[in-house]
Coordinates of C-alpha atoms in Angstrom, one line a residue:
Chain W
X1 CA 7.1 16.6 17.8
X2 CA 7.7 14.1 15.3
X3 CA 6.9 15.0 11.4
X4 CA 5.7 12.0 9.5
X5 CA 5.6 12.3 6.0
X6 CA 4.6 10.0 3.1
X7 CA 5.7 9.3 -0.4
X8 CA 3.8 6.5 -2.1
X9 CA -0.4 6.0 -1.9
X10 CA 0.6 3.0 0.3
X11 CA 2.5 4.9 2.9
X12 CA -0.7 7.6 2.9
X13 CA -3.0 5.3 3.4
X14 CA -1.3 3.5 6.1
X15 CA -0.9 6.8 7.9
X16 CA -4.5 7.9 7.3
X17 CA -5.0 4.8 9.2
X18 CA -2.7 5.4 12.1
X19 CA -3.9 8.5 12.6
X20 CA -7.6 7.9 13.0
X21 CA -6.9 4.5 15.3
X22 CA -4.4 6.8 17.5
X23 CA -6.2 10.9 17.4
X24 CA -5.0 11.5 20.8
X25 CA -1.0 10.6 19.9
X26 CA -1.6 12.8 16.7
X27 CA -1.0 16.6 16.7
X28 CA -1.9 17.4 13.6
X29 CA -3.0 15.9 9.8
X30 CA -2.1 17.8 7.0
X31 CA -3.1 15.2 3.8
X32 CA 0.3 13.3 3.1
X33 CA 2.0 13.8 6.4
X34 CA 1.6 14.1 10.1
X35 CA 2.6 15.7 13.2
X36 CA 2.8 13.5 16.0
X37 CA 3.3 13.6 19.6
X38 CA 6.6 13.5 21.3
X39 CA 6.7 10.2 23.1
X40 CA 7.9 6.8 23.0
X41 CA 4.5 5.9 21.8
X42 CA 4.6 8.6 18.9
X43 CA 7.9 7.4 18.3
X44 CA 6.7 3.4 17.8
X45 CA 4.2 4.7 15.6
X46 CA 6.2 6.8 13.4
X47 CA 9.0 3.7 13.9
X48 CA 6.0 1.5 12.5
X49 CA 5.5 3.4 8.8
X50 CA 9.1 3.6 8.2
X51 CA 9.4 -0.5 9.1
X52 CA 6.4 -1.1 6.8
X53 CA 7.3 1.5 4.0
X54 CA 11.2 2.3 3.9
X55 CA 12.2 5.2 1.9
X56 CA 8.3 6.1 1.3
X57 CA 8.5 7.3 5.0
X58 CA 10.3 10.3 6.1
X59 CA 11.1 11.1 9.8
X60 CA 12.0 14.4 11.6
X61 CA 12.0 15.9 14.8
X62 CA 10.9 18.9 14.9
X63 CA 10.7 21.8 17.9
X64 CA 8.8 25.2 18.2
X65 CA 10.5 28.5 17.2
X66 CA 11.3 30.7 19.7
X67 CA 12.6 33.6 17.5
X68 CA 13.5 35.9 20.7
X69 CA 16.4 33.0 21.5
X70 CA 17.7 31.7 17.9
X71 CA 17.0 34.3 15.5
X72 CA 18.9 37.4 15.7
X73 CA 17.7 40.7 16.1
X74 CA 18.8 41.8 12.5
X75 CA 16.4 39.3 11.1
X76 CA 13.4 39.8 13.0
X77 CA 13.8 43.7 12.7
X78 CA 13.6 43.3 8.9
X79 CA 11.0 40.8 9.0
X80 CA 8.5 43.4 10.8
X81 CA 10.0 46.2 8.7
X82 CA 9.7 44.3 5.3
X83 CA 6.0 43.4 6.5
X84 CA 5.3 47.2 6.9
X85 CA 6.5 48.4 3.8
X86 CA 5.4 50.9 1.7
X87 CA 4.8 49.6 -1.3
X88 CA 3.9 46.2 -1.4
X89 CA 5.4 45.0 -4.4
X90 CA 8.9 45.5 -3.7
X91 CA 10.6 42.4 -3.2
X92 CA 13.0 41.7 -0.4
X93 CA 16.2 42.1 -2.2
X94 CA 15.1 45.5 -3.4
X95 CA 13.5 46.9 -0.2
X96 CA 17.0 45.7 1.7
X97 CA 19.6 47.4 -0.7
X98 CA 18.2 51.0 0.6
X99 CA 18.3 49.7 4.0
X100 CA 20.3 48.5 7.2
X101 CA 18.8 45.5 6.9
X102 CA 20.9 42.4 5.8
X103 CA 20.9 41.5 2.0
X104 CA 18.9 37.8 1.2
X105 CA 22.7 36.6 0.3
X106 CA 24.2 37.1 3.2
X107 CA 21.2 35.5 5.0
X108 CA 21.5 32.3 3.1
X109 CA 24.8 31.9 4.0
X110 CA 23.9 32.4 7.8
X111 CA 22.9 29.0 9.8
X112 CA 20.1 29.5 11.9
Chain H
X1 CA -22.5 -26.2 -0.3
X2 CA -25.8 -27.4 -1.9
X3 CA -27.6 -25.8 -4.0
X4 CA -30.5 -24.9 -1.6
X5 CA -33.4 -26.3 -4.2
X6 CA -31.7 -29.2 -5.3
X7 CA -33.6 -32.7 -4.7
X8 CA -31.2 -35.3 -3.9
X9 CA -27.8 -35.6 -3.2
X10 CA -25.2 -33.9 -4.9
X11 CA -24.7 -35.6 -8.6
X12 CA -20.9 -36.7 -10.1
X13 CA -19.7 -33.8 -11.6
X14 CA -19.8 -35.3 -15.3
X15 CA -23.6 -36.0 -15.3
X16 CA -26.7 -33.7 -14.7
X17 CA -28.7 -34.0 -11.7
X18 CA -32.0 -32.8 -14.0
X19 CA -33.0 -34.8 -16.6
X20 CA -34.2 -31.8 -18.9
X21 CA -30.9 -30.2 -19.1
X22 CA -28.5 -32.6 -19.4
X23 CA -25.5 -30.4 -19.9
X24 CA -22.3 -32.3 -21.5
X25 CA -19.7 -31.0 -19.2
X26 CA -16.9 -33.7 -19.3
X27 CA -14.7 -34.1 -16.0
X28 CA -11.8 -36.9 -16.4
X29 CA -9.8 -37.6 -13.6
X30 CA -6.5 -38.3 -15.9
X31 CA -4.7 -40.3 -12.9
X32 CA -4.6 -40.1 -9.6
X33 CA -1.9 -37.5 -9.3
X34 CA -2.8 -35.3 -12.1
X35 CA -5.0 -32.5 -12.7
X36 CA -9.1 -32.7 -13.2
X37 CA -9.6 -31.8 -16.4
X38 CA -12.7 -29.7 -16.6
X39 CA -14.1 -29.1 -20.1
X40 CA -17.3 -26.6 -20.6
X41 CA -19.1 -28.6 -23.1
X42 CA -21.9 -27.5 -25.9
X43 CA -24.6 -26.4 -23.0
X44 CA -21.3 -24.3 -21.3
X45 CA -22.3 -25.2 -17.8
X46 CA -20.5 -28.0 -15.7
X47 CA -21.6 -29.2 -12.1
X48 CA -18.6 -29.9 -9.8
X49 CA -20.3 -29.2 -6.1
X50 CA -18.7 -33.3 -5.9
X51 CA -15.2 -32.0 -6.2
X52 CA -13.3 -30.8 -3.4
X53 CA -11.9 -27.4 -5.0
X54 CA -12.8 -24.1 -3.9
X55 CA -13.9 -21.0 -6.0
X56 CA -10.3 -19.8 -5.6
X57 CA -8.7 -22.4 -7.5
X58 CA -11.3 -23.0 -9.9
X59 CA -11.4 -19.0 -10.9
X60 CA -7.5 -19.1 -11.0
X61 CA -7.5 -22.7 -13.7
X62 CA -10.0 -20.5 -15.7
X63 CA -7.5 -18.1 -15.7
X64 CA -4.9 -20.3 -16.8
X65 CA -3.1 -20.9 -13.2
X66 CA -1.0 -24.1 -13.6
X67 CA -0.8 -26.2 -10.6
X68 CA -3.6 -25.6 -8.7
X69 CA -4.6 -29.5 -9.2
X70 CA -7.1 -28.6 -11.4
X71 CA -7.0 -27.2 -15.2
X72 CA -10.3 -26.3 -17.0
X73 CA -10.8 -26.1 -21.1
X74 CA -12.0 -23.1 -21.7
X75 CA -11.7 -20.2 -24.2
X76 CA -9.5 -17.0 -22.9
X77 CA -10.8 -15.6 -20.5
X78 CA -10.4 -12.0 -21.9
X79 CA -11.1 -8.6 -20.3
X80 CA -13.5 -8.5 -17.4
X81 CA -13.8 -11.6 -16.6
X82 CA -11.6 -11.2 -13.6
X83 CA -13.6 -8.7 -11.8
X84 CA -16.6 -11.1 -12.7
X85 CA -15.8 -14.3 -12.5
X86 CA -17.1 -15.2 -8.6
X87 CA -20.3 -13.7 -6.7
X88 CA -19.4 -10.9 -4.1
X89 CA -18.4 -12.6 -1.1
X90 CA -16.9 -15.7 -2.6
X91 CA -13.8 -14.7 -4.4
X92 CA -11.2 -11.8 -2.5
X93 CA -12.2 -8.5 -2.3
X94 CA -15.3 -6.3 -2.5
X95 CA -15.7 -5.3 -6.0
X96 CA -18.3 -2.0 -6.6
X97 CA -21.1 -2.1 -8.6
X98 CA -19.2 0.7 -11.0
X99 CA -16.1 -1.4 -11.5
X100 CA -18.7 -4.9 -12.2
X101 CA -20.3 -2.6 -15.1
X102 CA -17.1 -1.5 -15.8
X103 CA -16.0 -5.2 -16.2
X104 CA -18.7 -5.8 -18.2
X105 CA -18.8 -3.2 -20.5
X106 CA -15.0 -3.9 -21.1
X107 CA -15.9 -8.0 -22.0
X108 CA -18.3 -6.4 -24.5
X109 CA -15.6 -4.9 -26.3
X110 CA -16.0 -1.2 -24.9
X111 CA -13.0 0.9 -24.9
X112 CA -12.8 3.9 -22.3
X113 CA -12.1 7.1 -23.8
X114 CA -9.4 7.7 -20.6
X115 CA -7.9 4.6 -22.1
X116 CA -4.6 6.2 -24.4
X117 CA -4.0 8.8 -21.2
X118 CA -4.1 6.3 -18.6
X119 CA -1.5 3.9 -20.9
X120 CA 0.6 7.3 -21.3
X121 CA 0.6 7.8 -17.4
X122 CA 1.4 4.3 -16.4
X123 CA 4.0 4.0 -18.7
X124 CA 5.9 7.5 -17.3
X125 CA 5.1 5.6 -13.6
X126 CA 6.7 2.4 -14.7
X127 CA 10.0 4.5 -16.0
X128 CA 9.8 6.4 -12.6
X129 CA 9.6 3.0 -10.7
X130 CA 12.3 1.8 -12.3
X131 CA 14.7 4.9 -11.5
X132 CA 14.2 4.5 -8.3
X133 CA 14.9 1.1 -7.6
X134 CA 18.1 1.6 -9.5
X135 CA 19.0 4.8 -7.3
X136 CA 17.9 2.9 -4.1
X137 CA 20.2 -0.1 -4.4
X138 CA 23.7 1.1 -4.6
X139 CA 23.9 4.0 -2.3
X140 CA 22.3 6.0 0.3
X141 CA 22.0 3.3 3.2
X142 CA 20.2 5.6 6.0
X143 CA 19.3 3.3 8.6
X144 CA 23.0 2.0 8.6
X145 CA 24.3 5.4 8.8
X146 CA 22.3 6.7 11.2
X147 CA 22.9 3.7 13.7
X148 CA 26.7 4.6 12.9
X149 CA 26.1 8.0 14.4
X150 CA 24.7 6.5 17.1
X151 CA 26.9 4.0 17.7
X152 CA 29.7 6.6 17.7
X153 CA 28.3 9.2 19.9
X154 CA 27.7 6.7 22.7
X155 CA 30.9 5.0 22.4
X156 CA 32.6 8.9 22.9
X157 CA 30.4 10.3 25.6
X158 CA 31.1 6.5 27.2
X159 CA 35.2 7.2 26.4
X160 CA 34.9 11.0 27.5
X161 CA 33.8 9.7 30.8
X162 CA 36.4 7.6 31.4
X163 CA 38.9 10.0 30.4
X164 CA 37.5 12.5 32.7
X165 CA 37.6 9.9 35.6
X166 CA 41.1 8.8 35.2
X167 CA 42.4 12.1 34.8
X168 CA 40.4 12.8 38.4
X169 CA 42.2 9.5 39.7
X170 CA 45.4 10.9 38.3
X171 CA 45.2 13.7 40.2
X172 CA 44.0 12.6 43.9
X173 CA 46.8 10.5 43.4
X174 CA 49.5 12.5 42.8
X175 CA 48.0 14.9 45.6
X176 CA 48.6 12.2 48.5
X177 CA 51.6 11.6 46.3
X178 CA 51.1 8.1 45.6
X179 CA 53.6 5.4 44.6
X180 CA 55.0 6.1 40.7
X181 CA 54.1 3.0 39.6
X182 CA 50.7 3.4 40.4
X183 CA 51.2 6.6 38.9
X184 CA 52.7 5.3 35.6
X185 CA 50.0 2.9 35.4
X186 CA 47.2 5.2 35.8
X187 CA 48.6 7.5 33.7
X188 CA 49.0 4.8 31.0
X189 CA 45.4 3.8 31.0
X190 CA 44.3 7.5 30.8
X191 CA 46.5 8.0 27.8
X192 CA 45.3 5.1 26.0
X193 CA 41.7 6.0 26.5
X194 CA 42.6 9.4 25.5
X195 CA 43.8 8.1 22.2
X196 CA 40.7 5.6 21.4
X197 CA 38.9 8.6 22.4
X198 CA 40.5 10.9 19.6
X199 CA 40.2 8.2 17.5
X200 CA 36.2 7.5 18.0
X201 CA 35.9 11.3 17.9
X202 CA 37.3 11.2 14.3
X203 CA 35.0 8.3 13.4
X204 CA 32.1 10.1 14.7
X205 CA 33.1 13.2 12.7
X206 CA 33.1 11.5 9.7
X207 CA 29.8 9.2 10.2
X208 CA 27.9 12.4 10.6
X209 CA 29.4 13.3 7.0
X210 CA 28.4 10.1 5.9
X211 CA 25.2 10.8 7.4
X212 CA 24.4 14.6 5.7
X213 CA 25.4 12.8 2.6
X214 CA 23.1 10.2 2.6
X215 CA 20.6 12.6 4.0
X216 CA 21.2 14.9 1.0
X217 CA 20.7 12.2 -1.7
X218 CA 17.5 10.8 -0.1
X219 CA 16.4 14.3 0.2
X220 CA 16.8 14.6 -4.2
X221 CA 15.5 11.5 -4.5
X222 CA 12.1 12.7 -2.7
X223 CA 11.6 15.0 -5.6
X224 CA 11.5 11.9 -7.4
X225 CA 9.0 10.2 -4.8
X226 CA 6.7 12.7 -4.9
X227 CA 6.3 12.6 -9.0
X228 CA 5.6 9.1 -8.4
X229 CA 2.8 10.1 -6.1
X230 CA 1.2 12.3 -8.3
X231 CA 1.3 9.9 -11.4
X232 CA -0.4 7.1 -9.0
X233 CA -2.9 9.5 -8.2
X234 CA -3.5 10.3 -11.2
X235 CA -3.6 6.5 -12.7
X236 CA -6.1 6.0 -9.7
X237 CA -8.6 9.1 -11.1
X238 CA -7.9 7.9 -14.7
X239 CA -8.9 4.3 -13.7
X240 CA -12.1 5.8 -11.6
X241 CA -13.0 8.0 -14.5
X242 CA -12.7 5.4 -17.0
X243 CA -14.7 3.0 -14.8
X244 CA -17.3 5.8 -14.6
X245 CA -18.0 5.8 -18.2
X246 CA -17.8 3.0 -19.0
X247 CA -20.4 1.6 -16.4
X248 CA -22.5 4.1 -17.7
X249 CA -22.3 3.2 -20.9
X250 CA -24.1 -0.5 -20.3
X251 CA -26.2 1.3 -17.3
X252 CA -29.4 0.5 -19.2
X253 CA -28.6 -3.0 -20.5
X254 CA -27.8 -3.7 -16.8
X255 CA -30.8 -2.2 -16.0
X256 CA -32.7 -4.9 -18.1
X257 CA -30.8 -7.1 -17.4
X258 CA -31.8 -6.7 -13.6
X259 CA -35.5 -7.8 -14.4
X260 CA -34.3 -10.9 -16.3
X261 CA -32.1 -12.7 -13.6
X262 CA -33.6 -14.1 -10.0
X263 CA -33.7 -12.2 -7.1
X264 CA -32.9 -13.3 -3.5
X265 CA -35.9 -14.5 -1.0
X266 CA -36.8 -11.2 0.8
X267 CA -35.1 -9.2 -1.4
X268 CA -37.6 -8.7 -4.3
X269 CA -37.3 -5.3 -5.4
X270 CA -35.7 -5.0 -1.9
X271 CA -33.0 -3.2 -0.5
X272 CA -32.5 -0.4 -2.8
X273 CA -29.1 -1.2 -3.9
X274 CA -27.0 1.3 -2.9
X275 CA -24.4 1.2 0.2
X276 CA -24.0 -2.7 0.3
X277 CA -20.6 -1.9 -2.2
X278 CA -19.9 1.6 -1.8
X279 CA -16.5 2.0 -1.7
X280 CA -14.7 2.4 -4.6
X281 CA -11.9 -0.7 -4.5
X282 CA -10.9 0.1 -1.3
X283 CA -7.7 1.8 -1.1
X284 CA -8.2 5.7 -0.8
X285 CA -9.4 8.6 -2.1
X286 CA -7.2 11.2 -1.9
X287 CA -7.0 13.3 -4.9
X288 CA -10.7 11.4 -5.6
X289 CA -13.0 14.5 -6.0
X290 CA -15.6 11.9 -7.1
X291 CA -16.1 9.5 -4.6
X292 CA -19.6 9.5 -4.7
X293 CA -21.6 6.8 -3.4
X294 CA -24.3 6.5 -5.8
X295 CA -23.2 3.4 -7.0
X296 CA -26.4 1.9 -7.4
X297 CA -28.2 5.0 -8.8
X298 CA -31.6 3.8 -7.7
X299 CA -31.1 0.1 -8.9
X300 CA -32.7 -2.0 -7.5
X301 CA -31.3 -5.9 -5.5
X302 CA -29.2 -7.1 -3.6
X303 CA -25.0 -7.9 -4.7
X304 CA -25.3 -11.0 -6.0
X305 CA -28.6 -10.1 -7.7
X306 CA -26.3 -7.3 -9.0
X307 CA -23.5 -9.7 -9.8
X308 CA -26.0 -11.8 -12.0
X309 CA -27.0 -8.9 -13.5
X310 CA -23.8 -7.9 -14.4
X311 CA -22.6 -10.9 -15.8
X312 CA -25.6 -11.7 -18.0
X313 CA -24.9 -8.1 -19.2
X314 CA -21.0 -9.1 -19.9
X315 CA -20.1 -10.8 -23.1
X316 CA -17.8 -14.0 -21.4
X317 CA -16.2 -16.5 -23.2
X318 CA -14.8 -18.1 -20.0
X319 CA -16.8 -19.3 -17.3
X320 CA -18.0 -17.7 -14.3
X321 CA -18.1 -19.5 -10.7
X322 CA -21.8 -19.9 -9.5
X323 CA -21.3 -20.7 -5.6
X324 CA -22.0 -20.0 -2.6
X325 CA -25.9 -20.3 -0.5
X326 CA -28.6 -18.1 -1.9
X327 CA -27.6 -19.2 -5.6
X328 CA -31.2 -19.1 -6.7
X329 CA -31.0 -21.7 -10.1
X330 CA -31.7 -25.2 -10.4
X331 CA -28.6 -26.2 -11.7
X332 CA -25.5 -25.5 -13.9
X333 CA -27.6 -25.3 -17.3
X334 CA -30.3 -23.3 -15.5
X335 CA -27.8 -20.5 -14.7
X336 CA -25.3 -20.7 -17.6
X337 CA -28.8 -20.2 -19.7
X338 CA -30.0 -16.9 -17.5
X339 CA -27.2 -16.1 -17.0
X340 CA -25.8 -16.2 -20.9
X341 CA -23.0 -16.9 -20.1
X342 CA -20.5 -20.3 -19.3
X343 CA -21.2 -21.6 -15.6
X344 CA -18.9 -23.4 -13.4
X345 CA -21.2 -24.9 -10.3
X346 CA -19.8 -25.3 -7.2

């Protein structure tokens, strides 16, 4: 899909607009920004706000998740072991130095 | 344009059309090729439905606008008038009842207590504007660089093909053992697109740098965007708060005021006044918790009843434009008398 998001009251209300004239091209609204469909038609509209408001507009592409195929295992394991914790108010860092699982460091440095 | 209870034609804009209320408005046409001078006399009210000006131009010469062909004599205009100074529908825009009190309230001197905060926040805004169209100029071109990826990638895939194809050539031929000049030849063309191909590889490399560069600065800069955002927003609740008490604050001189200026044929204590001007000033409320439409709080009549209202309520110096049908007074005097205020009739 294509993320739309604004950065001036201009660009907002322009959007507000496009989104109500176009619902069925629009995914989602969340305030500020918008998810729109992934087609030529989502594209001209996105294409529009950024012609009529510059640097106020921002533009990505984004794609679902599927963890299974671009997350490794390592990850996902401490993300469902993290969630099942003990004692909720250990952070991360802490509940990961006792552990197998992979110190927040070393994930930062990891692309995705 | 006539007034719709006026006997007679239409008089010369220096002399009344009513005997009673002969107001001394003075209109010289200087030369042919110079401005009408419009002065608002002792009895503040001047008839100029003769003229072929519009409300526009007349409201913008009151305002001091040079070069619109005509230039009127008048005190400064001063705060408020500019929301006031035509009925609703004749100048631009829909202005709400709140922002006409507000208008008013401001002409009488009235000072809203948001005033100091909303300087404060427009002044951080202003700085904020101003850093960003520094930072915007110089660097940072992200349309150019991403066409430059673009560019690069199809020119490669297009050279990678025509590597791949030679080097397919190359090899049928050497496999029916061809003739070596043919050979040489082929081979020559497949090393020269080899090379432009390492070459527009290299380029491509190094716009995508270009690119995540740019990327990364416009991404910092966003940080800056979105503080702009917020101080607009909040300059837009400051401005809506402050219009909000100061309306209220000539509410019941407008209220009076209501009973003291004409209403419209039908519309005698008519239409209930809310919804005809709702909306705020157009342009959005997000982050506008109080977007209520009780603008016209059980008053009663329609806008330009309203507008009358509001403007016999404001203290202006400089005249307001009476036009438009429905305009309910005599004449110029008639109005500028009602309506306490300096008239210009169109």
């Amino acid at each position: 899909m294509l993320l739309v998001v604004t950065y001036s009251r201009a660009a907002r209300t322009t959007l507000r607009n496009v989104c109500r004239t176009h619902e069925g091209s629009v995914v989602r609204r969340f305030g500020r920004a918008a998810l729109v469909e992934s087609t030529e038609f989502g594209a001209l509209l996105a294409l529009r706000l950024r012609e009529k408001h510059g640097a106020d507009v921002q533009l990505e592409r984004t794609e679902p998740l599927n963890e299974f195929e671009r997350v490794p295992a390592s990850v996902r394991e401490a993300a469902t072991a993290y969630e099942s914790r003990d004692s909720p108010s250990t952070p991360y860092a802490k509940f990961a130095a006792g552990s197998d699982h992979p110190a927040p460091e070393t994930l930062r440095d990891r692309e995705l | 344009m006539t007034a719709p209870d006026t006997d007679g034609p239409p008089p010369v804009a220096a002399e009344s059309n009513d005997a009673g209320l002969n107001h001394d408005a003075e209109v010289n046409d200087v030369a042919a090729d110079e401005d009408i001078l419009v002065r608002i006399g002792r009895r503040r009210a001047v008839d100029f439905r003769d003229q072929p000006v519009d409300p526009k131009t007349v409201v913008a010469a009151v305002r001091g606008a040079e070069s619109s062909g005509i230039s009127v004599d008048c005190p400064d205009p001063g705060p408020g008038h500019s929301t006031l100074a035509s009925p609703p529908g004749v100048g631009d825009g829909v202005v709400s009842l709140r922002a006409s009190l507000a208008a008013a309230a401001r002409s009488r001197g009235l000072v809203a207590p948001e005033r100091e905060e909303l300087a404060a926040v427009r002044r951080s805004l202003r700085g904020l504007a101003a850093d960003l169209d520094a930072e915007d100029a110089p660097s940072a071109d992200l349309p150019a660089a991403r066409r430059r990826v673009a560019d690069a990638g199809s020119r490669e895939t297009a050279l990678r093909e025509r590597v791949a194809a030679l080097r397919g050539r190359l090899n049928a031929l050497r496999e029916r053992d061809a003739d070596e000049a043919v050979l040489a030849s082929v081979e020559a063309d497949r090393r020269e697109a080899a090379a432009r191909l390492s070459e527009v590889e290299t380029e491509r490399v190094a716009a995508e740098q270009a690119l995540d560069r740019a990327r990364e600065v416009v991404r910092e800069r966003r940080a800056t965007r979105d503080r702009r955002l917020e101080l607009e927003d909040r300059v837009a609740n400051l401005e809506r708060a402050a219009r909000a008490s100061l309306a209220e604050r000539v509410r019941e001189p407008f209220e009076r005021a209501l009973e003291r200026v004409p209403r419209g044929a039908g519309h005698d204590g008519g239409d209930g006044g809310t919804g005809h001007d709702g909306g705020d000033e157009g342009a959005g409320h997000d982050a506008c918790d109080d977007s209520s439409s009780d603008d016209g709080s059980g008053t009663v009549g329609d806008a330009r009843t309203r507008w009358y209202a509001a403007v016999r309520v404001a203290d202006l110096r400089a005249p307001v434009v009476v036009a438009g049908p429905d305009r309910r007074f005599g004449s110029a005097a008639e109005a500028a008398t009602r309506l306490d205020t300096p008239v210009v009739w169109l």
